[in-house]
CSV table of C-alpha atoms and ligand atoms in Angstrom, one decimal:
chain,number,residue,atom,x,y,z
A,1,MET,CA,-0.3,23.0,-0.5
A,2,SER,CA,-1.5,26.5,-1.6
A,3,ALA,CA,0.8,29.1,-3.1
A,4,SER,CA,0.3,31.2,0.0
A,5,ASP,CA,1.7,28.5,2.2
A,6,PRO,CA,5.1,29.7,3.5
A,7,ALA,CA,6.5,26.2,2.8
A,8,ALA,CA,5.3,26.4,-0.8
A,9,LEU,CA,8.1,28.7,-1.9
A,10,THR,CA,10.8,26.6,-0.3
A,11,TYR,CA,9.4,23.5,-1.9
A,12,ARG,CA,9.1,25.2,-5.3
A,13,ARG,CA,12.8,26.0,-5.1
A,14,MET,CA,13.5,22.4,-4.1
A,15,TRP,CA,11.5,21.0,-7.0
A,16,ALA,CA,13.3,23.5,-9.4
A,17,ASP,CA,16.7,22.4,-8.1
A,18,LEU,CA,15.6,18.8,-8.7
A,19,GLY,CA,15.0,19.7,-12.3
A,20,MET,CA,11.3,19.0,-12.2
A,21,ASN,CA,8.6,20.4,-14.5
A,22,LEU,CA,7.0,22.9,-12.2
A,23,GLU,CA,4.0,23.6,-14.4
A,24,LEU,CA,3.0,20.0,-14.8
A,25,HIS,CA,3.8,19.3,-11.1
A,26,ASP,CA,1.3,22.1,-10.1
A,27,GLN,CA,-1.3,20.4,-12.2
A,28,MET,CA,-0.6,17.1,-10.6
A,29,LEU,CA,-0.7,18.5,-7.0
A,30,GLU,CA,-4.0,20.2,-7.9
A,31,ALA,CA,-5.4,16.8,-9.1
A,32,ILE,CA,-4.3,15.1,-5.9
A,33,GLU,CA,-5.7,17.9,-3.7
A,34,ARG,CA,-9.0,17.9,-5.4
A,35,VAL,CA,-9.5,14.1,-5.0
A,36,HIS,CA,-8.4,14.3,-1.4
A,37,ARG,CA,-10.8,17.2,-0.6
A,38,THR,CA,-13.7,15.5,-2.2
A,39,THR,CA,-13.1,12.1,-0.6
A,40,HIS,CA,-11.3,12.0,2.8
A,41,LEU,CA,-11.8,15.6,3.8
A,42,ALA,CA,-15.5,15.5,2.8
A,43,ARG,CA,-16.2,12.8,5.4
A,44,ARG,CA,-17.7,13.5,8.7
A,45,ASN,CA,-16.8,11.7,12.0
A,46,ARG,CA,-13.1,11.4,11.1
A,47,PRO,CA,-10.6,10.9,14.0
A,48,LEU,CA,-8.8,14.2,14.5
A,49,ALA,CA,-5.5,12.5,14.4
A,50,MET,CA,-6.1,11.7,10.7
A,51,SER,CA,-4.9,15.3,9.9
A,52,GLU,CA,-1.4,14.0,10.3
A,53,PHE,CA,-1.9,11.4,7.6
A,54,ASP,CA,-3.6,14.0,5.4
A,55,ALA,CA,-0.5,16.1,5.8
A,56,ALA,CA,1.7,13.1,5.0
A,57,LEU,CA,-0.2,12.6,1.7
A,58,HIS,CA,0.7,16.1,0.7
A,59,GLY,CA,4.1,15.8,2.2
A,60,ALA,CA,5.0,12.9,-0.1
A,61,HIS,CA,6.2,15.5,-2.7
A,62,GLY,CA,7.2,18.2,-0.1
A,63,SER,CA,8.4,17.6,3.4
A,64,ARG,CA,9.3,13.9,2.8
A,65,VAL,CA,11.5,14.9,-0.2
A,66,ALA,CA,13.2,17.5,2.0
A,67,GLU,CA,13.9,14.9,4.7
A,68,ILE,CA,15.5,12.6,2.2
A,69,ILE,CA,17.6,15.4,0.7
A,70,GLU,CA,18.8,16.2,4.3
A,71,HIS,CA,19.5,12.5,5.0
A,72,ARG,CA,21.7,12.4,1.8
A,73,ARG,CA,23.4,15.6,2.7
A,74,ARG,CA,24.5,13.9,5.9
A,75,GLY,CA,26.0,11.0,3.9
A,76,GLY,CA,22.9,8.7,3.9
A,77,LYS,CA,21.5,7.0,0.9
A,78,SER,CA,18.1,6.3,-0.6
A,79,ILE,CA,16.7,3.8,-3.1
A,80,GLY,CA,13.4,3.7,-5.0
A,81,THR,CA,11.3,0.5,-4.6
A,82,PHE,CA,8.1,-0.8,-6.1
A,83,CYS,CA,7.0,-3.7,-4.0
A,84,ILE,CA,6.5,-4.9,-0.4
A,85,TYR,CA,8.9,-7.8,-1.1
A,86,VAL,CA,11.9,-5.4,-0.6
A,87,PRO,CA,13.0,-5.9,3.0
A,88,ASP,CA,13.0,-2.4,4.5
A,89,GLU,CA,14.8,-3.5,7.7
A,90,ILE,CA,17.9,-4.4,5.7
A,91,ALA,CA,18.0,-1.1,3.9
A,92,LEU,CA,17.4,0.9,7.1
A,93,ALA,CA,20.1,-1.0,8.9
A,94,ALA,CA,22.6,0.2,6.3
A,95,GLY,CA,21.4,3.8,6.6
A,96,VAL,CA,19.5,3.6,3.2
A,97,ILE,CA,16.0,5.0,3.1
A,98,PRO,CA,13.7,2.7,0.9
A,99,MET,CA,11.2,4.9,-0.8
A,100,PRO,CA,8.2,3.2,-2.5
A,101,LEU,CA,7.7,4.8,-5.9
A,102,CYS,CA,4.4,3.2,-7.0
A,103,GLY,CA,2.2,5.8,-8.6
A,104,GLY,CA,-1.4,6.2,-7.5
A,105,THR,CA,-2.5,9.2,-9.5
A,106,GLY,CA,-4.6,9.0,-12.7
A,107,TRP,CA,-3.1,12.4,-13.8
A,108,SER,CA,0.2,10.9,-14.8
A,109,VAL,CA,-1.0,7.7,-16.5
A,110,ASP,CA,-1.0,9.1,-20.1
A,111,TYR,CA,2.6,10.3,-19.8
A,112,ALA,CA,3.7,6.6,-19.7
A,113,ASP,CA,2.8,6.3,-23.4
A,114,LYS,CA,6.3,7.6,-24.2
A,115,MET,CA,7.6,4.1,-23.4
A,116,PHE,CA,4.9,1.7,-22.4
A,117,PRO,CA,1.9,0.1,-24.2
A,118,ARG,CA,-1.5,1.3,-23.0
A,119,ASP,CA,-2.7,-2.1,-22.0
A,120,ILE,CA,-0.7,-2.5,-18.8
A,121,CYS,CA,-1.9,-1.7,-15.3
A,122,PRO,CA,-2.4,1.9,-14.1
A,123,LEU,CA,0.0,1.4,-11.2
A,124,VAL,CA,2.9,0.8,-13.6
A,125,ARG,CA,1.7,3.5,-16.0
A,126,SER,CA,1.2,6.1,-13.3
A,127,THR,CA,4.6,5.4,-11.7
A,128,PHE,CA,6.5,5.9,-15.0
A,129,GLY,CA,4.2,8.6,-16.2
A,130,LEU,CA,5.3,10.7,-13.1
A,131,ALA,CA,8.9,10.0,-14.0
A,132,PHE,CA,8.5,10.8,-17.8
A,133,SER,CA,6.5,14.0,-17.1
A,134,GLY,CA,9.2,15.4,-14.8
A,135,THR,CA,6.9,15.4,-11.8
A,136,CYS,CA,8.5,12.6,-9.7
A,137,PRO,CA,10.8,14.3,-7.1
A,138,TYR,CA,12.4,10.9,-6.3
A,139,LYS,CA,13.7,10.3,-9.8
A,140,THR,CA,16.9,12.2,-9.2
A,141,LEU,CA,17.1,11.3,-5.5
A,142,LYS,CA,17.7,7.6,-5.6
A,143,GLU,CA,21.0,5.9,-6.2
A,144,PHE,CA,19.1,3.2,-7.9
A,145,ALA,CA,15.6,1.9,-8.2
A,146,LEU,CA,15.2,-1.7,-7.4
A,147,GLY,CA,12.6,-3.8,-9.2
A,148,GLU,CA,11.5,-7.4,-8.5
A,149,THR,CA,10.3,-10.3,-10.6
A,150,THR,CA,6.6,-10.4,-9.6
A,151,CYS,CA,4.1,-9.7,-12.4
A,152,ASP,CA,4.9,-9.5,-16.1
A,153,ALA,CA,4.2,-5.8,-16.3
A,154,LYS,CA,6.8,-5.0,-13.7
A,155,LYS,CA,9.4,-7.5,-14.9
A,156,LYS,CA,9.4,-6.2,-18.4
A,157,ALA,CA,9.4,-2.6,-17.2
A,158,TRP,CA,12.7,-3.2,-15.3
A,159,ASP,CA,14.3,-4.7,-18.4
A,160,LEU,CA,13.2,-1.7,-20.5
A,161,LEU,CA,14.5,0.8,-18.0
A,162,GLY,CA,17.6,-1.1,-17.0
A,163,PHE,CA,16.8,-1.4,-13.3
A,164,PRO,CA,18.2,-4.2,-11.3
A,165,SER,CA,15.7,-6.5,-9.7
A,166,LEU,CA,15.3,-8.9,-6.8
A,167,GLU,CA,14.3,-12.4,-7.9
A,168,VAL,CA,11.1,-13.2,-6.2
A,169,PRO,CA,10.2,-16.9,-6.8
A,170,GLN,CA,6.8,-17.9,-8.3
A,171,LYS,CA,6.3,-21.0,-6.1
A,172,LYS,CA,6.8,-21.8,-2.5
A,173,THR,CA,8.8,-25.0,-2.4
A,174,ASP,CA,12.0,-25.5,-0.3
A,175,ILE,CA,14.1,-24.7,-3.4
A,176,ASP,CA,12.2,-21.4,-3.8
A,177,ARG,CA,12.8,-20.6,-0.1
A,178,GLU,CA,16.5,-21.2,-0.6
A,179,LEU,CA,16.6,-19.0,-3.7
A,180,TRP,CA,14.8,-16.2,-1.8
A,181,ARG,CA,17.0,-16.5,1.2
A,182,SER,CA,20.0,-16.0,-1.1
A,183,GLU,CA,18.4,-13.1,-2.8
A,184,VAL,CA,17.8,-11.4,0.5
A,185,ARG,CA,21.5,-11.8,1.3
A,186,ARG,CA,22.4,-10.4,-2.1
A,187,PHE,CA,20.2,-7.4,-1.4
A,188,ALA,CA,22.0,-6.9,1.9
A,189,ARG,CA,25.4,-6.9,0.1
A,190,GLU,CA,24.0,-4.4,-2.4
A,191,MET,CA,22.9,-2.2,0.5
A,192,GLU,CA,26.3,-2.5,2.1
A,193,LYS,CA,28.0,-1.5,-1.1
A,194,LEU,CA,25.7,1.5,-1.5
A,195,ALA,CA,26.2,2.6,2.0
A,196,GLY,CA,29.9,1.9,1.9
A,197,ARG,CA,29.8,0.1,5.3
A,198,PRO,CA,28.9,-3.3,6.6
A,199,ILE,CA,25.5,-4.0,8.2
A,200,GLU,CA,26.1,-4.5,11.9
A,201,LYS,CA,24.1,-7.1,13.8
A,202,GLU,CA,22.9,-4.6,16.4
A,203,ALA,CA,21.8,-2.1,13.7
A,204,LEU,CA,19.8,-4.9,12.0
A,205,ALA,CA,18.2,-6.0,15.3
A,206,ARG,CA,17.1,-2.4,15.9
A,207,SER,CA,15.6,-2.0,12.4
A,208,VAL,CA,13.9,-5.4,12.7
A,209,ARG,CA,12.2,-4.3,15.9
A,210,LYS,CA,11.3,-0.9,14.5
A,211,VAL,CA,9.8,-2.2,11.3
A,212,ASN,CA,7.9,-4.8,13.4
A,213,ASP,CA,6.7,-1.9,15.6
A,214,ARG,CA,5.2,-0.3,12.5
A,215,ARG,CA,3.5,-3.6,11.7
A,216,ARG,CA,2.2,-4.0,15.2
A,217,VAL,CA,0.7,-0.5,15.4
A,218,LEU,CA,-1.0,-1.1,12.0
A,219,GLN,CA,-2.3,-4.4,13.4
A,220,ARG,CA,-3.8,-2.6,16.4
A,221,ILE,CA,-5.3,0.3,14.4
A,222,ASN,CA,-6.9,-2.1,12.0
A,223,GLY,CA,-8.0,-4.3,14.9
A,224,TYR,CA,-10.5,-1.5,15.9
A,225,ARG,CA,-12.2,-2.2,12.6
A,226,MET,CA,-13.4,-5.5,14.1
A,227,LEU,CA,-15.8,-3.6,16.4
A,228,ALA,CA,-19.5,-3.4,15.6
A,229,GLU,CA,-19.1,0.3,15.3
A,230,PRO,CA,-15.6,0.9,13.8
A,231,PRO,CA,-14.1,4.2,15.0
A,232,ILE,CA,-12.1,4.5,11.7
A,233,SER,CA,-13.5,4.2,8.2
A,234,GLY,CA,-12.0,2.0,5.5
A,235,LEU,CA,-11.1,5.1,3.5
A,236,ASP,CA,-9.1,6.5,6.4
A,237,ALA,CA,-7.5,3.1,7.4
A,238,LEU,CA,-6.3,2.9,3.8
A,239,LEU,CA,-4.7,6.3,4.0
A,240,VAL,CA,-2.9,5.2,7.2
A,241,SER,CA,-1.5,2.1,5.4
A,242,GLN,CA,-0.6,4.1,2.3
A,243,THR,CA,1.3,6.7,4.3
A,244,ALA,CA,3.0,4.0,6.4
A,245,LEU,CA,4.9,3.0,3.3
A,246,SER,CA,6.2,6.5,2.5
A,247,MET,CA,6.6,8.3,5.8
A,248,ASP,CA,9.7,8.4,7.9
A,249,ILE,CA,9.3,5.4,10.2
A,250,ASP,CA,9.7,7.3,13.5
A,251,ALA,CA,7.3,10.0,12.4
A,252,PHE,CA,4.9,7.4,11.4
A,253,LEU,CA,5.1,5.5,14.7
A,254,ALA,CA,4.5,8.8,16.6
A,255,ALA,CA,1.5,9.7,14.5
A,256,ALA,CA,0.1,6.2,14.5
A,257,GLY,CA,0.4,6.1,18.3
A,258,ARG,CA,-1.7,9.3,18.6
A,259,LEU,CA,-4.3,7.8,16.2
A,260,GLU,CA,-4.4,4.6,18.2
A,261,LYS,CA,-5.1,6.5,21.5
A,262,GLU,CA,-7.9,8.4,19.8
A,263,LEU,CA,-9.4,5.2,18.4
A,264,GLU,CA,-9.3,3.7,21.8
A,265,SER,CA,-11.2,6.6,23.3
A,266,ARG,CA,-13.7,6.6,20.5
A,267,ALA,CA,-14.2,2.9,20.9
A,268,VAL,CA,-14.9,3.3,24.6
A,269,LYS,CA,-17.5,6.0,23.9
A,270,GLY,CA,-18.9,4.0,21.0
A,271,VAL,CA,-18.1,6.7,18.4
A,272,SER,CA,-18.5,5.3,14.9
A,273,ALA,CA,-16.7,6.6,11.8
A,274,TYR,CA,-19.9,5.9,9.9
A,275,GLU,CA,-23.1,7.9,10.0
A,276,LYS,CA,-25.3,4.9,9.2
A,277,PRO,CA,-24.8,1.2,9.6
A,278,GLY,CA,-24.2,-0.8,6.5
A,279,PRO,CA,-22.9,-4.2,5.4
A,280,ARG,CA,-19.4,-5.0,6.6
A,281,ILE,CA,-17.2,-5.7,3.6
A,282,LEU,CA,-13.7,-7.2,3.1
A,283,TYR,CA,-11.7,-5.5,0.3
A,284,ALA,CA,-9.4,-8.0,-1.5
A,285,GLY,CA,-7.1,-7.6,-4.4
A,286,SER,CA,-4.7,-5.3,-6.2
A,287,PRO,CA,-2.9,-2.6,-4.1
A,288,SER,CA,-4.2,1.0,-3.8
A,289,PRO,CA,-1.0,3.2,-3.9
A,290,LEU,CA,-1.0,6.6,-2.3
A,291,GLY,CA,-3.3,8.9,-4.3
A,292,TYR,CA,-5.7,6.1,-5.3
A,293,SER,CA,-8.7,5.2,-3.2
A,294,LYS,CA,-11.5,5.2,-5.7
A,295,LEU,CA,-13.1,1.9,-4.8
A,296,HIS,CA,-13.0,2.6,-1.0
A,297,TYR,CA,-14.6,6.0,-1.6
A,298,VAL,CA,-17.4,4.8,-3.9
A,299,ALA,CA,-18.1,1.8,-1.7
A,300,GLU,CA,-18.3,3.8,1.5
A,301,THR,CA,-20.4,6.5,0.0
A,302,SER,CA,-22.8,3.8,-1.3
A,303,GLY,CA,-23.7,2.4,2.1
A,304,LEU,CA,-21.0,-0.3,2.5
A,305,ARG,CA,-18.5,-0.3,5.3
A,306,ILE,CA,-15.0,-1.6,4.3
A,307,VAL,CA,-13.8,-3.0,7.6
A,308,ALA,CA,-10.9,-5.1,6.4
A,309,ASP,CA,-8.3,-4.8,3.6
A,310,GLU,CA,-6.6,-7.9,2.1
A,311,SER,CA,-4.0,-6.2,-0.1
A,312,CYS,CA,-0.5,-4.9,-0.1
A,313,THR,CA,-1.9,-1.6,1.2
A,314,GLY,CA,-3.7,-3.6,3.8
A,315,SER,CA,-3.1,-6.7,5.9
A,316,ARG,CA,-0.5,-8.2,3.5
A,317,TYR,CA,1.8,-5.3,4.4
A,318,TYR,CA,1.6,-5.7,8.2
A,319,ARG,CA,0.2,-9.1,9.0
A,320,ASP,CA,3.5,-11.1,9.6
A,321,LEU,CA,6.3,-10.1,11.9
A,322,VAL,CA,10.0,-10.9,11.6
A,323,ASP,CA,11.1,-13.3,14.3
A,324,GLU,CA,13.1,-11.0,16.7
A,325,GLY,CA,14.6,-13.9,18.6
A,326,SER,CA,17.2,-14.9,15.9
A,327,GLY,CA,20.8,-15.0,17.1
A,328,ASP,CA,23.6,-14.2,14.6
A,329,LEU,CA,23.5,-12.1,11.5
A,330,ASP,CA,23.0,-15.1,9.3
A,331,SER,CA,20.0,-16.4,11.1
A,332,MET,CA,18.6,-12.8,11.2
A,333,TYR,CA,18.7,-12.8,7.4
A,334,ASP,CA,16.9,-16.1,7.3
A,335,ALA,CA,14.2,-14.8,9.6
A,336,ILE,CA,13.8,-11.7,7.5
A,337,ALA,CA,13.6,-13.8,4.3
A,338,ASP,CA,11.1,-16.2,5.8
A,339,ARG,CA,8.8,-13.4,6.8
A,340,TYR,CA,8.8,-11.9,3.3
A,341,PHE,CA,8.4,-15.4,1.7
A,342,ALA,CA,5.1,-15.6,3.5
A,343,ILE,CA,3.7,-12.7,1.5
A,344,ASP,CA,0.8,-14.1,-0.5
A,345,CYS,CA,0.9,-12.0,-3.7
A,346,ALA,CA,-1.2,-13.3,-6.6
A,347,CYS,CA,2.1,-13.7,-8.5
A,348,PHE,CA,2.6,-17.0,-6.7
A,349,SER,CA,1.2,-20.2,-8.0
A,350,PRO,CA,-0.5,-21.9,-6.3
A,351,ASN,CA,-1.4,-19.2,-3.7
A,352,SER,CA,-3.5,-21.2,-1.3
A,353,GLU,CA,-2.2,-19.2,1.7
A,354,ARG,CA,-4.0,-16.2,0.4
A,355,PHE,CA,-7.3,-18.1,0.5
A,356,ASP,CA,-6.7,-19.2,4.1
A,357,ASN,CA,-5.9,-15.7,5.1
A,358,VAL,CA,-9.1,-14.3,3.5
A,359,ARG,CA,-11.1,-17.0,5.2
A,360,ARG,CA,-9.6,-16.1,8.6
A,361,MET,CA,-10.1,-12.4,8.0
A,362,ALA,CA,-13.7,-12.8,6.9
A,363,GLY,CA,-14.4,-14.5,10.3
A,364,GLU,CA,-12.4,-12.1,12.4
A,365,PHE,CA,-13.9,-9.0,10.9
A,366,GLY,CA,-17.4,-10.4,10.7
A,367,VAL,CA,-17.9,-9.5,7.0
A,368,SER,CA,-21.0,-10.2,5.0
A,369,GLY,CA,-19.5,-9.5,1.6
A,370,ILE,CA,-16.2,-9.4,-0.4
A,371,LEU,CA,-15.2,-6.6,-2.8
A,372,HIS,CA,-12.6,-7.8,-5.2
A,373,GLY,CA,-10.8,-4.7,-6.3
A,374,VAL,CA,-8.8,-5.3,-9.4
A,375,LEU,CA,-6.7,-2.8,-11.3
A,376,GLN,CA,-7.2,-3.1,-15.0
A,377,TYR,CA,-4.7,-5.5,-16.6
A,378,CYS,CA,-3.7,-6.9,-13.2
A,379,HIS,CA,-4.3,-10.4,-14.4
A,380,GLY,CA,-3.0,-12.1,-11.2
A,381,TYR,CA,-5.6,-10.7,-8.9
A,382,ASP,CA,-8.3,-10.7,-11.6
A,383,ILE,CA,-8.0,-14.4,-12.3
A,384,GLU,CA,-7.3,-15.4,-8.7
A,385,SER,CA,-10.6,-13.7,-7.6
A,386,ARG,CA,-12.5,-16.7,-9.1
A,387,ALA,CA,-10.3,-19.3,-7.4
A,388,LEU,CA,-10.6,-17.3,-4.1
A,389,ASP,CA,-14.5,-17.3,-4.4
A,390,LYS,CA,-14.4,-21.0,-5.1
A,391,ALA,CA,-12.1,-21.8,-2.2
A,392,ILE,CA,-14.3,-20.0,0.3
A,393,ALA,CA,-17.6,-20.9,-1.2
A,394,ASP,CA,-18.6,-22.8,2.0
A,395,LEU,CA,-18.7,-19.4,3.9
A,396,SER,CA,-21.6,-18.3,1.6
A,397,ILE,CA,-20.3,-14.7,1.5
A,398,PRO,CA,-21.3,-13.0,-1.7
A,399,SER,CA,-18.7,-11.1,-3.7
A,400,LEU,CA,-18.4,-8.5,-6.3
A,401,LYS,CA,-15.5,-8.0,-8.6
A,402,ILE,CA,-14.7,-4.6,-9.9
A,403,VAL,CA,-12.0,-4.1,-12.5
A,404,THR,CA,-11.1,-0.5,-12.9
A,405,ASP,CA,-8.3,2.0,-13.4
A,406,TYR,CA,-7.4,5.4,-11.9
A,407,SER,CA,-9.8,7.4,-14.0
A,408,GLU,CA,-12.9,9.0,-12.6
A,409,GLN,CA,-15.2,8.4,-15.6
A,410,ASP,CA,-16.6,5.1,-14.4
A,411,ILE,CA,-17.4,6.2,-10.8
A,412,GLU,CA,-21.2,6.4,-11.3
A,413,GLN,CA,-21.2,3.0,-13.1
A,414,ILE,CA,-19.3,1.5,-10.2
A,415,ARG,CA,-21.7,3.1,-7.8
A,416,VAL,CA,-24.7,1.4,-9.5
A,417,ARG,CA,-23.1,-2.0,-9.3
A,418,ILE,CA,-22.1,-1.5,-5.7
A,419,GLU,CA,-25.6,-0.3,-4.7
A,420,THR,CA,-27.1,-3.5,-6.2
A,421,PHE,CA,-24.4,-5.5,-4.4
A,422,ARG,CA,-25.3,-3.8,-1.1
A,423,GLU,CA,-29.0,-4.7,-1.6
A,424,LEU,CA,-28.0,-8.3,-2.2
A,425,VAL,CA,-25.8,-8.4,0.9
A,426,GLU,CA,-28.5,-6.8,3.0
A,427,HIS,CA,-31.0,-9.3,1.8
A,428,GLY,CA,-28.7,-12.1,2.7
A,429,GLU,CA,-28.1,-10.6,6.2
A,430,LYS,CA,-31.9,-10.4,6.8
A,431,ARG,CA,-32.4,-14.0,5.7
A,432,GLN,CA,-29.7,-15.1,8.0
A,433,THR,CA,-31.1,-13.2,10.9
A,434,ALA,CA,-34.6,-14.6,10.3
A,435,GLY,CA,-33.1,-18.1,10.0
A,436,SER,CA,-31.3,-17.8,13.2
A,437,GLY,CA,-34.5,-16.7,15.0
A,438,VAL,CA,-32.9,-13.4,16.2
B,1,BJ8,S1,3.5,-8.1,-3.5
B,1,BJ8,S2,0.7,-7.0,-5.4
B,1,BJ8,S3,3.3,-4.8,-4.3
B,1,BJ8,S4,3.8,-7.2,-6.9
B,1,BJ8,S5,-1.2,-4.0,-9.8
B,1,BJ8,S6,2.1,-4.0,-10.9
B,1,BJ8,S7,0.7,-7.0,-9.5
B,1,BJ8,S8,-0.3,-5.8,-12.7
B,1,BJ8,S9,1.8,-4.1,-7.4
B,1,BJ8,FE1,2.4,-5.7,-6.2
B,1,BJ8,FE2,4.4,-6.6,-4.8
B,1,BJ8,FE3,2.5,-8.3,-5.5
B,1,BJ8,FE4,2.1,-6.5,-3.7
B,1,BJ8,FE5,1.5,-6.0,-11.4
B,1,BJ8,FE6,-1.0,-6.0,-10.5
B,1,BJ8,FE7,0.0,-3.9,-11.6
B,1,BJ8,FE8,0.9,-4.7,-9.2
């Protein structure tokens, strides 16, 4: 958003009213705009409908904040969340907007030093760096922020900051399922308390359908990436998933519907998002919150095509639906809990469902390589990348693991590694083609 933008003044007033540090916030917006301009906006062959998701990226600190302020002025509530285990449908049914607060900007990482050690993942550092630097508009907008017991970095952060948290089990036995079902009910009671009214069965059924609609449209959009000539790039598909988390759900459904139509027409005409063919790659690993897309950018400007994302800003977010056929409120809560219990985060032990899902996706999307994207100090995905490679060794798909943070200093080093990997994958593809006699 430029200073000459008529909305800019209104937003500046809004940020000032929220007690934000305007000078630092300008620096942060500039950093986000520069990255967006040199990555997404520099690409050719983008679907026109991507402009709505570009706008949503910038709107995360502008129009979206204004929407939430308006919602609260009308008596609604909002909460800050940090993980896709928080069941959106329950919050929405209570009239509470769940707002994911995971930071994806490298700009704010150092501000976390005020409270956190340096050797924790950039996602946690960026999130709290935004809060400590006075540049997070949501800090004052939420009644409470809700954490969860997933990785150690997050668990300890909630303790330090005094946030309540949902107890996400670490295993998937029947006992764990029961624990999780009761946590989901506890969350529902918290939402009712916050909203000051009970959750009605009809409202919950509506929000279950709507959140499922969001998953369904994401499934369809990402389904186009299975085509030999994908009409949407991995970089843009990532932006769509990232903004799905933060946009108003109705606005997202409308924008995603327009994108879907355009992808359909591009698919019919054989319009590719890529200027040149290149190896088809599955991205697997740590999430890439809004503002962070470094690995996708470097990979796709080094000749790879990321055609599938196995992450919380990819398939893990939209793969499974909540059963819409459940009868009373109680069975609806069970259906919701069971859907979230199927999430295969690396915090689970063992996590064999994740291996099965990667195996299935590798086949469906016809990939010839896997890029393990690991955020620095994200030990779960780092260690699990080896177990995953072992579990799918019979597929003979080469993989490359890149551990990185949000900084830009290592971009050229990563590029060298990715280019070498691309050659390896291309060599394997040629050998296979020769072997099959094609
Ligand atoms: S369900 S991946 S959103 S916990 S990157 S903070 S895991 S050290 S964000 Fe996550 Fe929920 Fe799991 Fe998904 Fe820890 Fe890793 Fe940092 Fe992470």
